[in-house]
Coordinates of C-alpha atoms and ligand atoms in Angstrom, one line a residue:
M73 CA 13.9 -12.8 39.0
D74 CA 16.5 -15.5 40.2
N75 CA 15.1 -18.1 37.9
Y76 CA 14.3 -17.9 34.3
Y77 CA 11.5 -19.0 32.1
L78 CA 11.6 -21.8 29.7
G79 CA 8.6 -22.9 27.5
K80 CA 8.2 -26.2 25.7
K81 CA 12.0 -25.9 24.5
E82 CA 15.1 -24.0 25.4
Y83 CA 15.8 -21.5 22.8
F84 CA 19.0 -20.2 24.2
P85 CA 20.8 -23.5 25.3
K86 CA 24.0 -23.2 27.2
I87 CA 23.1 -19.7 28.4
G88 CA 22.0 -19.0 31.9
K89 CA 21.1 -16.2 34.0
I90 CA 23.6 -13.4 33.3
K91 CA 25.0 -12.1 36.4
Y92 CA 27.1 -9.0 37.5
E93 CA 30.8 -10.3 37.7
G94 CA 32.6 -6.9 38.1
P95 CA 34.6 -4.8 35.7
K96 CA 37.7 -7.3 35.7
S97 CA 35.6 -10.2 34.7
K98 CA 36.6 -12.2 31.4
N99 CA 33.4 -13.8 31.2
P100 CA 31.7 -12.4 28.0
L101 CA 28.2 -13.4 29.4
A102 CA 28.5 -11.3 32.5
F103 CA 27.9 -7.7 33.4
K104 CA 31.0 -5.9 34.0
F105 CA 29.3 -2.6 35.1
Y106 CA 25.5 -3.1 35.3
N107 CA 25.1 -4.2 38.9
P108 CA 21.1 -3.9 39.2
E109 CA 21.1 -3.8 43.0
K110 CA 23.9 -1.0 43.2
K111 CA 22.7 2.3 44.7
V112 CA 23.6 5.3 42.6
G113 CA 22.3 8.5 44.2
K114 CA 18.9 7.9 45.7
K115 CA 17.9 4.8 43.6
K116 CA 19.1 1.2 42.5
M117 CA 20.8 1.1 39.1
K118 CA 17.8 -1.1 37.6
D119 CA 15.3 1.5 38.9
H120 CA 17.3 4.4 37.3
L121 CA 17.9 2.7 34.0
R122 CA 14.5 0.7 33.5
F123 CA 15.9 -1.3 30.6
A124 CA 13.4 -2.7 28.1
I125 CA 13.7 -5.2 25.1
A126 CA 12.4 -4.4 21.7
Y127 CA 10.6 -7.4 20.3
W128 CA 10.9 -6.5 16.7
H129 CA 14.6 -6.2 16.7
S130 CA 15.3 -9.1 19.0
F131 CA 13.0 -11.7 17.9
C132 CA 11.5 -10.8 14.6
A133 CA 14.5 -9.3 12.8
D134 CA 16.5 -11.9 10.6
G135 CA 19.5 -10.2 9.2
V136 CA 17.5 -9.2 6.0
D137 CA 19.1 -6.0 4.3
P138 CA 18.5 -4.3 1.0
F139 CA 21.3 -6.5 -0.7
G140 CA 20.5 -9.8 0.9
A141 CA 18.4 -12.4 2.4
A142 CA 17.9 -13.5 5.9
T143 CA 21.2 -14.8 7.6
M144 CA 19.4 -15.8 11.0
A145 CA 17.3 -18.7 10.9
H146 CA 15.6 -18.4 14.3
P147 CA 15.0 -21.6 16.2
W148 CA 11.4 -20.4 17.2
N149 CA 10.5 -20.2 13.3
Q150 CA 11.7 -23.6 12.5
G151 CA 9.4 -26.5 11.5
V152 CA 6.3 -24.5 12.5
K153 CA 2.8 -25.7 11.0
S154 CA 1.2 -22.1 11.3
P155 CA 2.1 -18.7 11.7
M156 CA 0.4 -18.6 15.1
E157 CA 2.5 -21.6 16.3
G158 CA 5.6 -19.5 15.3
A159 CA 4.2 -16.6 17.1
E160 CA 3.7 -18.9 20.4
N161 CA 7.5 -20.0 20.0
K162 CA 8.6 -16.5 19.6
M163 CA 6.9 -15.4 22.6
D164 CA 8.3 -18.3 24.6
A165 CA 11.8 -17.5 23.3
A166 CA 11.3 -13.6 24.2
F167 CA 10.4 -14.3 27.9
E168 CA 13.3 -16.9 28.2
F169 CA 15.7 -14.0 26.8
F170 CA 13.9 -11.4 29.1
T171 CA 14.4 -13.5 32.3
K172 CA 17.9 -14.8 31.5
L173 CA 19.2 -11.4 30.9
G174 CA 17.3 -10.1 33.9
V175 CA 15.4 -7.2 32.0
D176 CA 11.9 -6.9 33.1
L177 CA 10.4 -4.4 30.6
Y178 CA 9.6 -4.9 27.1
C179 CA 8.0 -3.2 24.0
F180 CA 6.2 -4.5 21.1
H181 CA 4.4 -3.7 17.7
D182 CA 1.1 -5.6 17.2
R183 CA 2.5 -7.3 14.1
D184 CA 5.8 -8.4 16.0
M185 CA 3.5 -10.4 18.5
A186 CA 1.0 -11.8 16.3
P187 CA 0.7 -12.6 12.5
E188 CA -1.7 -10.4 10.2
G189 CA -4.8 -12.3 9.2
E190 CA -7.0 -12.4 6.3
S191 CA -9.2 -9.6 7.7
P192 CA -9.0 -6.8 10.4
A193 CA -11.0 -9.0 12.7
E194 CA -8.7 -12.0 12.1
S195 CA -5.7 -10.0 12.9
E196 CA -7.4 -8.8 16.1
K197 CA -8.1 -12.2 17.0
N198 CA -4.5 -13.4 16.6
L199 CA -3.4 -10.3 18.5
F200 CA -5.6 -11.1 21.4
T201 CA -4.8 -14.8 21.6
M202 CA -1.1 -13.8 21.7
V203 CA -2.0 -11.1 24.6
A204 CA -3.6 -13.8 26.6
K205 CA -0.4 -15.7 26.6
A206 CA 1.8 -12.6 27.2
K207 CA -0.5 -11.7 30.1
K208 CA 0.2 -15.1 31.7
L209 CA 3.7 -14.9 31.2
Q210 CA 4.2 -11.5 32.7
K211 CA 2.4 -12.6 35.6
A212 CA 4.6 -15.7 36.0
T213 CA 7.8 -13.7 35.5
G214 CA 7.3 -10.2 36.9
V215 CA 8.1 -9.0 33.3
K216 CA 6.1 -5.8 32.5
L217 CA 5.1 -3.9 29.3
L218 CA 7.1 -0.6 28.9
W219 CA 5.0 0.4 25.9
G220 CA 2.8 -1.2 22.8
T221 CA 2.6 0.3 19.4
A222 CA 1.1 -0.7 16.1
N223 CA 3.0 -1.3 13.0
V224 CA 1.3 0.7 10.3
F225 CA 4.3 1.0 8.0
T226 CA 5.3 -2.2 6.9
N227 CA 2.1 -3.5 5.0
P228 CA 2.3 -2.3 1.2
R229 CA -1.1 -0.7 2.1
F230 CA 0.5 2.1 4.0
M231 CA 3.2 2.8 1.2
N232 CA 1.6 6.3 1.2
G233 CA 1.2 6.7 4.9
A234 CA -0.9 5.6 7.7
A235 CA -2.8 8.6 9.3
T236 CA -1.4 10.9 6.6
N237 CA -2.6 8.5 3.9
P238 CA -4.1 10.7 0.9
E239 CA -6.9 7.8 1.0
F240 CA -9.4 7.9 3.8
G241 CA -9.8 4.1 3.6
V242 CA -6.3 3.5 4.5
V243 CA -6.4 5.9 7.4
A244 CA -9.5 3.8 8.6
L245 CA -7.7 0.7 8.3
A246 CA -4.7 2.2 10.3
A247 CA -7.2 2.9 13.0
T248 CA -8.2 -0.8 13.3
Q249 CA -4.7 -1.5 14.2
V250 CA -4.2 1.5 16.5
K251 CA -7.2 1.0 18.5
A252 CA -6.4 -2.8 18.9
A253 CA -3.0 -1.9 20.0
I254 CA -4.2 0.4 22.5
D255 CA -6.5 -2.2 23.7
A256 CA -3.7 -4.7 23.8
T257 CA -1.4 -2.5 25.8
I258 CA -4.2 -1.5 28.1
E259 CA -4.8 -5.4 28.7
L260 CA -1.1 -5.9 29.5
G261 CA -0.7 -3.1 31.8
G262 CA 1.4 -1.1 29.5
A263 CA 3.1 1.9 31.0
G264 CA 2.8 4.1 27.9
Y265 CA 1.8 3.8 24.1
T266 CA 4.0 4.9 21.3
F267 CA 3.3 6.6 18.0
W268 CA 6.5 6.4 15.7
G269 CA 5.4 8.0 12.3
G270 CA 6.9 5.4 10.1
R271 CA 5.5 6.6 6.7
E272 CA 3.9 9.9 8.0
G273 CA 5.7 12.1 5.7
Y274 CA 6.1 12.8 2.1
M275 CA 8.3 11.5 -0.8
S276 CA 7.5 14.5 -3.2
L277 CA 5.8 17.8 -2.7
L278 CA 4.5 17.6 -6.1
N279 CA 1.8 15.1 -5.1
T280 CA 1.5 16.1 -1.3
D281 CA -0.9 18.5 0.3
M282 CA 1.0 18.9 3.6
K283 CA -1.4 21.0 5.7
R284 CA -4.1 18.6 5.1
E285 CA -1.6 15.7 5.9
K286 CA -0.4 17.2 9.3
D287 CA -4.1 18.2 10.2
N288 CA -5.3 14.6 9.5
L289 CA -2.1 13.2 11.7
A290 CA -3.2 15.6 14.7
R291 CA -6.8 14.4 14.2
F292 CA -5.7 10.8 14.1
L293 CA -3.8 11.3 17.3
T294 CA -6.4 13.2 19.1
M295 CA -8.9 10.3 18.4
A296 CA -6.5 7.8 19.7
R297 CA -5.8 9.9 22.8
D298 CA -9.7 10.1 23.5
Y299 CA -10.2 6.6 22.9
G300 CA -7.3 5.5 25.3
R301 CA -8.6 7.8 28.0
K302 CA -12.2 6.6 27.6
Q303 CA -10.9 2.9 28.0
G304 CA -9.0 3.9 31.2
F305 CA -5.4 4.1 29.8
K306 CA -3.6 6.6 32.5
G307 CA -0.1 6.4 31.0
P308 CA 1.6 8.9 28.5
F309 CA 1.4 8.4 24.7
Y310 CA 4.7 9.1 23.0
I311 CA 5.7 10.5 19.8
E312 CA 9.0 9.3 18.6
P313 CA 10.8 11.9 16.4
K314 CA 12.7 10.7 13.3
P315 CA 13.6 13.0 10.3
M316 CA 13.7 10.8 7.4
E317 CA 13.7 6.8 6.4
P318 CA 11.4 5.5 5.2
T319 CA 10.1 8.8 3.8
K320 CA 12.1 11.6 2.4
H321 CA 10.8 13.9 4.9
Q322 CA 8.7 12.9 8.2
Y323 CA 6.5 15.4 9.9
D324 CA 7.9 14.1 13.5
Y325 CA 11.3 15.5 12.2
D326 CA 13.1 16.0 15.5
T327 CA 12.1 16.9 19.2
E328 CA 11.3 20.7 18.6
T329 CA 9.3 20.0 15.7
V330 CA 7.3 17.6 17.6
I331 CA 7.0 20.1 20.6
G332 CA 5.6 22.8 18.2
F333 CA 3.3 20.2 16.5
L334 CA 1.9 18.9 19.9
R335 CA 1.4 22.4 21.3
Y336 CA -0.3 23.8 18.2
Y337 CA -2.8 21.0 18.1
G338 CA -3.4 20.8 22.0
L339 CA -1.9 17.5 22.4
D340 CA 0.9 18.4 24.7
K341 CA -1.0 17.4 28.0
D342 CA -1.1 13.7 27.0
F343 CA 1.9 13.3 24.7
R344 CA 5.5 13.0 25.6
L345 CA 8.7 12.3 23.5
N346 CA 10.3 9.0 23.0
I347 CA 13.8 10.0 21.8
E348 CA 15.8 7.6 19.8
A349 CA 19.8 8.2 19.7
N350 CA 20.1 7.1 16.1
H351 CA 17.1 9.4 14.9
A352 CA 18.7 12.4 16.6
E353 CA 22.1 11.7 14.7
L354 CA 19.9 11.4 11.5
A355 CA 18.6 14.9 12.3
N356 CA 22.0 16.1 12.7
H357 CA 21.7 16.5 16.6
D358 CA 23.2 14.9 19.5
F359 CA 21.4 12.5 21.6
A360 CA 21.8 14.5 24.5
H361 CA 20.6 17.6 22.6
E362 CA 17.2 15.9 21.8
L363 CA 16.8 15.0 25.5
E364 CA 17.6 18.2 26.7
C365 CA 14.9 19.8 24.2
A366 CA 12.3 17.5 25.6
A367 CA 13.2 18.1 29.1
A368 CA 13.2 22.0 28.8
A369 CA 9.7 21.7 27.5
G370 CA 8.4 19.4 30.3
L371 CA 7.8 16.7 27.7
F372 CA 10.6 14.2 28.3
G373 CA 9.2 10.6 28.4
S374 CA 11.2 7.7 27.2
V375 CA 14.2 6.7 25.3
D376 CA 14.9 4.0 22.4
A377 CA 18.5 3.3 23.4
N378 CA 20.8 2.6 20.4
R379 CA 23.5 4.4 18.5
G380 CA 24.0 5.2 14.7
D381 CA 27.3 5.3 12.8
P382 CA 28.4 8.9 12.1
R383 CA 29.4 8.1 8.7
N384 CA 26.2 6.5 7.5
G385 CA 23.2 8.3 6.7
W386 CA 20.5 5.7 7.7
D387 CA 19.4 4.2 10.8
T388 CA 21.9 1.5 11.7
D389 CA 20.3 0.8 15.1
Q390 CA 23.5 -0.5 16.8
F391 CA 23.7 -1.1 20.3
P392 CA 24.8 1.7 22.3
M393 CA 28.6 1.5 23.0
S394 CA 29.9 5.0 23.9
Y395 CA 30.3 5.7 27.3
Q396 CA 30.6 9.4 26.6
E397 CA 27.3 9.5 24.6
C398 CA 25.6 7.5 27.6
A399 CA 26.9 9.7 30.1
L400 CA 25.6 13.0 28.6
A401 CA 22.4 11.3 28.0
M402 CA 22.1 10.2 31.5
Y403 CA 23.3 13.7 32.7
A404 CA 20.3 15.3 30.8
I405 CA 17.9 12.3 32.1
L406 CA 18.9 12.7 35.6
R407 CA 18.5 16.6 35.6
A408 CA 15.0 15.9 33.9
G409 CA 14.1 13.8 37.1
G410 CA 14.8 10.5 35.8
F411 CA 12.2 8.3 34.3
S412 CA 8.8 8.1 35.5
S413 CA 6.8 5.7 33.2
G414 CA 9.6 5.8 30.6
G415 CA 12.7 3.5 30.3
L416 CA 15.7 2.7 28.0
N417 CA 14.1 0.4 25.4
F418 CA 17.0 -1.0 23.2
D419 CA 15.6 -0.4 19.7
A420 CA 19.0 -1.9 18.5
K421 CA 19.6 -4.9 16.6
I422 CA 22.6 -7.1 16.3
R423 CA 24.4 -6.9 13.1
R424 CA 23.4 -9.0 9.9
N425 CA 26.5 -11.2 10.4
S426 CA 26.2 -11.7 14.0
V427 CA 24.7 -15.1 13.7
D428 CA 25.6 -16.9 17.0
N429 CA 23.5 -17.9 19.4
Q430 CA 25.1 -15.6 22.1
D431 CA 25.3 -12.5 20.1
L432 CA 21.9 -11.2 21.1
F433 CA 23.0 -11.4 24.7
L434 CA 26.3 -9.7 23.9
G435 CA 24.7 -6.8 22.4
H436 CA 22.4 -6.2 25.2
I437 CA 25.1 -7.0 27.8
G438 CA 27.3 -4.2 26.2
G439 CA 24.6 -1.9 26.0
M440 CA 23.4 -2.3 29.6
D441 CA 27.0 -1.8 30.8
S442 CA 27.5 1.3 28.7
F443 CA 24.4 2.8 30.2
A444 CA 25.5 1.8 33.7
V445 CA 28.8 3.5 33.1
G446 CA 26.8 6.4 31.8
L447 CA 24.6 6.6 34.9
E448 CA 27.5 6.6 37.2
V449 CA 29.5 9.4 35.2
A450 CA 26.2 11.4 35.3
Q451 CA 25.6 10.8 39.1
R452 CA 29.2 11.9 39.6
I453 CA 28.9 15.2 37.6
I454 CA 26.1 15.8 39.8
D455 CA 27.8 14.9 43.1
D456 CA 31.0 16.4 42.5
G457 CA 29.3 19.6 41.6
L458 CA 32.0 21.4 39.6
I459 CA 30.2 21.2 36.1
P460 CA 26.8 22.2 37.6
A461 CA 28.1 25.0 39.7
F462 CA 30.0 26.6 36.8
T463 CA 26.9 26.3 34.6
K464 CA 24.9 27.8 37.4
K465 CA 27.2 30.7 38.0
R466 CA 27.1 31.6 34.2
Y467 CA 23.7 32.8 34.8
A468 CA 24.2 34.5 38.1
S469 CA 23.3 38.0 36.8
F470 CA 19.8 37.0 36.3
N471 CA 19.2 36.1 39.9
S472 CA 19.1 39.7 41.5
G473 CA 18.7 43.4 40.8
D474 CA 17.9 44.5 37.0
G475 CA 18.7 40.7 35.7
A476 CA 16.1 39.3 38.0
R477 CA 13.4 42.1 37.0
F478 CA 14.1 41.2 33.4
A479 CA 13.7 37.5 34.0
K480 CA 10.4 38.0 35.7
G481 CA 9.2 40.1 32.8
Q482 CA 9.1 43.3 34.8
M483 CA 11.0 45.2 32.1
K484 CA 10.4 46.9 28.8
L485 CA 12.7 47.1 25.9
E486 CA 13.2 50.8 26.4
E487 CA 14.6 50.3 29.9
L488 CA 16.6 47.2 29.2
A489 CA 18.3 49.4 26.4
K490 CA 18.9 52.4 28.8
I491 CA 20.7 49.8 31.3
G492 CA 22.8 48.9 28.4
S493 CA 23.6 52.2 27.3
E494 CA 24.5 53.4 31.0
G495 CA 26.5 50.4 31.4
G496 CA 28.5 51.2 28.3
Y497 CA 30.8 49.0 26.5
K498 CA 33.6 48.9 29.1
K499 CA 32.0 47.6 32.0
I500 CA 31.1 44.2 30.4
G501 CA 34.3 42.2 30.2
L502 CA 34.6 38.9 28.2
S503 CA 33.9 35.7 30.4
S504 CA 35.4 32.2 29.3
G505 CA 33.0 29.6 28.5
R506 CA 35.6 27.4 29.8
Q507 CA 34.4 24.3 27.6
E508 CA 38.0 22.8 27.4
Y509 CA 38.1 22.8 31.4
L510 CA 34.8 21.1 31.5
E511 CA 35.5 18.5 28.8
N512 CA 38.8 17.7 30.5
I513 CA 36.8 17.0 34.0
L514 CA 34.3 14.8 32.0
N515 CA 37.1 12.7 30.6
Q516 CA 38.6 12.3 34.2
Y517 CA 35.1 11.2 35.5
L518 CA 35.0 8.6 32.3
L519 CA 38.0 6.9 33.6
G520 CA 36.5 6.8 37.0
L521 CA 38.9 9.5 38.4
Ligands
XUL854 C1 12.1 2.9 13.7 C2 11.9 3.0 15.0 C3 10.7 2.0 15.5 C4 9.9 2.6 16.7 C5 8.8 1.8 16.9 O1 13.2 3.7 13.1 O2 12.7 3.4 15.6 O3 11.2 0.6 15.7 O4 10.9 2.6 17.7 O5 7.7 1.8 15.9
CO855 CO1 12.6 3.5 17.9

């Protein structure tokens, strides 16, 4: 993609193609570390990182917060005669942005792309009009769909949940959207399909039958899986965990909770995890912890790349900027085998007071540079081998003799206890976990030393 796409109008004037200029560049509109063609390990940076743009934050969010009105008057919404005209303009702006930034994947909710109509049929008609345009623009630009999803949480009808709503009629309405969003994803060749359980949780146990809601959620996901497979969708379905917000407690609380849920309901063959950094933080976990949990279960899928604020208890969805957090995340991702159908979707928004035409570019450039640094540091950890070798050595006693027999399940507790008893207390010394040593090495790598 050397050129960029322009619709009827240029929505980001004075901004051209964003290029790699190296770490010393003073040009704010250039990559300092993200060099897409550079080889890191066995793959090019762009193929490791698989960046994607989130349609909702980038082209729909307008700076509204609970205390104030919109601060961003997006040019694609100005002077339009109908919501569909706005949707067409917005899509032109989106593809201009993707191609100027050089990111060839994106993610969307049905309602980001097309306005809701007066009936489910009209909403679907609007969606497929926009899908036809997206298909054309994808073909013209080489941009592809990372995943699609349905917004079944914004409309007031979903205030008590979608698949977990206590009223069957609302569950059925959610199905109209999910079915159409799966069709749209298939039509656009999407690599995956995501479920983030926006209001799939509860506000009060005084009015909630939790078991019934979880059973209904699993039933709904099973039906969606069966429908997608019947229509020929081959990619993974993702669950995106989040512990709370908007509900007090969400059923997809964190990665371990989702793994248990998927296995209990027999969905673990078709579903994987889409892990978001800020959601990990809300669950009181590190981002890397969540990635590691998914990888250990063989269910790692994709990532919503952003960051939270450690002193805020809500989803601030800021652009990822911490080299250390990105490095630890990439270390987990590389050891999990890297991305196959997944990618790094910037589920991040610029701040309410970031109202310049450049700001959306700057947020993404910073996030891409941070993950590029993270990738290089993660590869360095692997290539240098000190940290992995230390970790491996810690478990060496399970590789042979009695330890190996234990690991293979060839021992009973009586025998294990006998070995402990015969060994006695004196034989086992204390061996250091050497965390400080490992953290010091990581800090050297972070400075490129
Ligand atoms: C909300 C969130 C969503 C999902 C898609 O916190 O992360 O944007 O990623 O519905
Ligand atoms: Co997300």
